C-alpha positions as a printed Julia matrix, in Angstrom:
242×3 Matrix{Float64}:
  18.84   -2.27  -46.12
  17.15    0.88  -44.73
  19.2     4.51  -45.7
  18.72    4.76  -41.93
  19.01    1.85  -39.07
  18.98    4.09  -36.42
  16.89    7.01  -35.09
  17.69    8.82  -32.82
  15.69   10.13  -29.35
  15.98   12.07  -26.26
  19.57   12.57  -24.65
  21.73    8.21  -24.98
  18.15    6.93  -26.38
  17.75    4.59  -29.5
  15.49    3.43  -31.3
  17.08   -0.42  -33.81
  15.72   -1.29  -36.62
  16.12   -4.6   -38.19
  14.08   -5.19  -41.21
  13.43   -8.74  -42.75
  13.13   -7.2   -46.11
  16.29   -7.22  -48.83
  14.93   -4.95  -51.1
  14.79   -1.48  -49.75
  10.81   -2.14  -48.5
   9.01   -3.47  -44.99
   6.54   -6.28  -46.63
   3.68   -6.45  -44.26
   4.86  -10.42  -43.54
   8.24   -9.32  -42.1
   8.57   -9.04  -38.45
  10.08   -5.63  -37.76
  12.05   -5.77  -33.82
  12.65   -2.77  -32.02
  15.01   -3.06  -29.28
  15.4    -0.11  -26.83
  18.16    0.66  -24.37
  18.23    3.9   -21.32
  20.62    3.84  -19.73
  19.81    6.92  -18.26
  17.03    4.61  -16.29
  17.82    1.49  -16.25
  20.54   -0.74  -14.55
  22.73   -3.25  -16.99
  24.24   -5.55  -14.93
  25.7    -8.38  -17.5
  23.65   -9.24  -19.92
  20.18   -8.23  -17.5
  18.58   -5.35  -16.78
  17.66   -3.41  -13.59
  15.22   -0.85  -13.23
  16.4     1.88  -10.86
  12.66    1.3    -8.75
  13.61   -3.1    -8.75
  16.92   -2.12   -7.07
  15.62    0.13   -4.29
  12.22   -2.64   -3.72
  14.96   -4.91   -3.58
  17.08   -2.72   -1.15
  14.05   -2.38    0.37
  13.41   -5.71    1.24
  16.75   -6.72    1.96
  16.83   -3.5     5.04
  13.47   -4.8     6.52
  14.44   -8.49    6.78
  17.59   -7.22    9.08
  15.74   -5.46   11.34
  13.24   -7.87   11.97
  15.87  -10.89   12.75
  18.09   -7.95   14.4
  14.22   -7.38   16.47
  13.17  -11.04   16.87
  16.9   -11.49   18.84
  16.91   -8.38   21.04
  13.4   -11.14   22.29
  15.15  -13.85   22.01
  17.89  -13.14   24.41
  17.72  -15.29   27.8
  16.52  -13.52   31.08
  18.62  -12.68   34.03
  18.96  -15.13   37.19
  17.39  -12.16   39.67
  13.83  -13.0    37.24
  10.89  -11.89   39.56
   7.83  -13.96   38.46
   4.89  -12.66   39.87
   1.62  -14.69   42.43
  -0.91  -11.48   41.74
  -3.86  -12.13   45.08
  -6.78  -13.76   44.04
 -10.12  -12.01   45.62
 -11.61  -15.26   46.04
  -8.55  -17.16   46.98
  -7.27  -16.88   50.53
  -4.29  -19.72   50.14
  -3.46  -17.93   46.66
  -2.15  -14.95   49.16
  -0.84  -16.46   51.69
   1.15  -17.96   49.59
   4.07  -15.46   49.37
   5.73  -14.93   45.49
   8.28  -17.29   43.99
  12.08  -16.32   43.22
  13.94  -17.74   40.47
  17.51  -18.14   42.44
  18.63  -18.23   45.94
  16.76  -18.08   48.88
  16.55  -14.44   50.57
  17.56  -14.32   53.47
  16.09  -11.68   56.26
  18.49  -10.58   58.79
  17.97  -13.07   61.48
  18.66  -15.91   59.69
  15.3   -17.44   58.81
  13.76  -17.37   54.86
  12.33  -14.02   53.78
   9.34  -14.92   52.58
   8.71  -12.04   50.13
  10.83  -12.27   47.15
   9.76   -8.91   45.07
  11.24   -5.72   45.09
   7.75   -4.89   45.2
   6.06   -3.89   48.2
   2.4    -5.81   47.32
  -1.03   -4.19   45.35
  -3.29   -5.74   48.04
  -1.73   -3.68   50.7
  -3.79    0.26   51.34
  -2.04    2.82   53.55
  -4.01    5.68   54.6
  -2.6     7.28   57.65
   0.98    7.4    59.54
   1.69    9.18   62.81
   5.27    9.35   63.16
   7.28   10.66   66.23
  11.52   10.86   66.82
  12.49   12.49   69.46
  16.46   13.56   68.41
  19.07   13.75   70.66
  21.71   15.73   69.09
  24.08   14.71   72.15
  24.08   10.93   71.53
  22.72   10.72   68.01
  20.67    8.04   69.22
  16.99    8.66   67.92
  14.13    6.8    69.19
  10.86    6.95   67.24
   7.3     5.02   66.61
   4.85    5.9    64.25
   1.07    4.43   63.43
  -0.09    2.97   60.26
  -3.5     3.12   59.33
  -4.35    0.33   56.41
  -6.65   -1.5    54.38
  -5.77   -4.56   52.07
  -8.71   -5.71   49.48
  -8.53   -9.49   49.59
  -7.49  -11.72   52.98
  -3.85  -12.51   53.58
  -2.64  -12.77   56.6
   0.46  -11.45   55.74
   1.82   -7.52   54.54
   5.89   -5.58   53.89
   6.14   -2.77   53.88
   9.05   -0.8    53.4
  12.38   -0.13   56.28
  15.86    0.99   56.55
  18.48    0.7    59.31
  16.39    0.64   62.0
  16.25   -1.39   65.76
  12.68   -2.68   65.63
  11.67   -3.55   69.58
   7.81   -3.86   69.21
   5.59   -4.62   66.3
   1.68   -5.01   66.69
  -1.94   -5.02   65.32
  -4.73   -3.64   66.22
  -7.94   -3.29   64.64
 -10.7    -0.73   64.62
 -12.16   -0.83   67.65
  -8.87   -1.49   69.2
  -8.73   -5.54   69.01
  -5.32   -6.96   68.86
  -4.68   -9.0    66.39
  -2.03  -11.11   67.72
   1.7   -11.41   65.71
   4.05  -14.38   65.18
   6.08  -12.75   62.78
   7.88  -10.08   61.79
  11.06  -10.84   59.7
  13.89   -8.3    57.68
  16.07   -7.99   54.07
  18.22   -5.46   54.33
  19.01   -5.59   50.51
  15.58   -4.66   49.39
  14.64   -2.37   53.0
  11.65   -4.49   53.36
   9.71   -5.81   56.67
   7.66   -8.69   57.1
   4.34   -8.81   58.96
   1.84  -12.02   59.47
  -0.89  -12.6    61.83
  -2.18  -14.86   63.54
  -5.73  -15.33   61.24
  -6.05  -13.37   58.19
  -6.74   -8.94   57.67
 -10.06   -8.9    55.79
 -10.85   -6.67   52.71
 -12.44   -2.7    53.63
 -10.72   -3.45   57.46
  -9.28   -0.53   59.06
  -6.9    -1.48   60.64
  -2.77   -0.18   62.5
   0.24   -1.05   62.59
   1.83    0.66   65.68
   5.51    0.66   65.78
   8.81    1.26   68.05
  12.28    1.8    67.07
  15.58    2.98   67.56
  18.1     4.11   65.16
  20.97    6.41   65.14
  21.24    9.83   63.36
  23.58    9.49   60.76
  26.22   11.84   59.33
  26.33   10.41   55.45
  23.9    13.1    54.65
  21.03   10.9    54.08
  18.12   10.05   54.98
  17.69   11.96   58.96
  21.51   12.79   60.11
  23.38   14.96   61.45
  24.56   17.7    61.26
  27.15   20.7    62.32
  29.89   23.46   62.28
  32.23   25.74   63.58
  30.84   29.29   64.22
  32.98   32.27   64.53
  34.01   31.95   68.04
  35.7    28.7    67.58
  32.75   26.41   69.36
  31.23   23.47   67.53
  27.53   23.34   66.47
């Protein structure tokens, strides 16, 4: 046998030599076996050896897999029942614009109880407002407020309706004229308070690049809730309310 069957290396590393020669000489035909263990860089689990690099790679793969599963699950969540499906206008198809957007859920009802055709919370993208003229005449004693608005606009494609915002107004007149002052017959206008929208339908079609003027007369009351156009008062030093 060898006089010194072990040779110690740095740290806790050990190299063991098993010689097959009983005469203390290692012949050329004999096998020499070296078993190397480095506790500082290996993890021994049972009888299997794992390197630190291999363990870290395995942990990284597990984390990446979990992250992918979570991301995939978030995209697979069912949409809410109020999901809106838009039908975008087609520049070459009047019928596509005349149809309003489809709504997944209950039908919308206007103030008059009629079905409100426009189902999107957003206004149509094919309407381009160009100018506003607003006139209001508030009565500070009765809190009544009457007014009128003239809106100059264009459309980017043919359509027989427009939609704009309107809130807490009693509409007394709605009319549309072309740029040459020719009147365009309005056959229907409906309000949907929840979306604060006003739907106006005409007899015929709005044509692209032509200017139109929408005129609306309205009545309302000044509010005291400090929202929008409201009425505020205070008591002066002489005790009078102003």
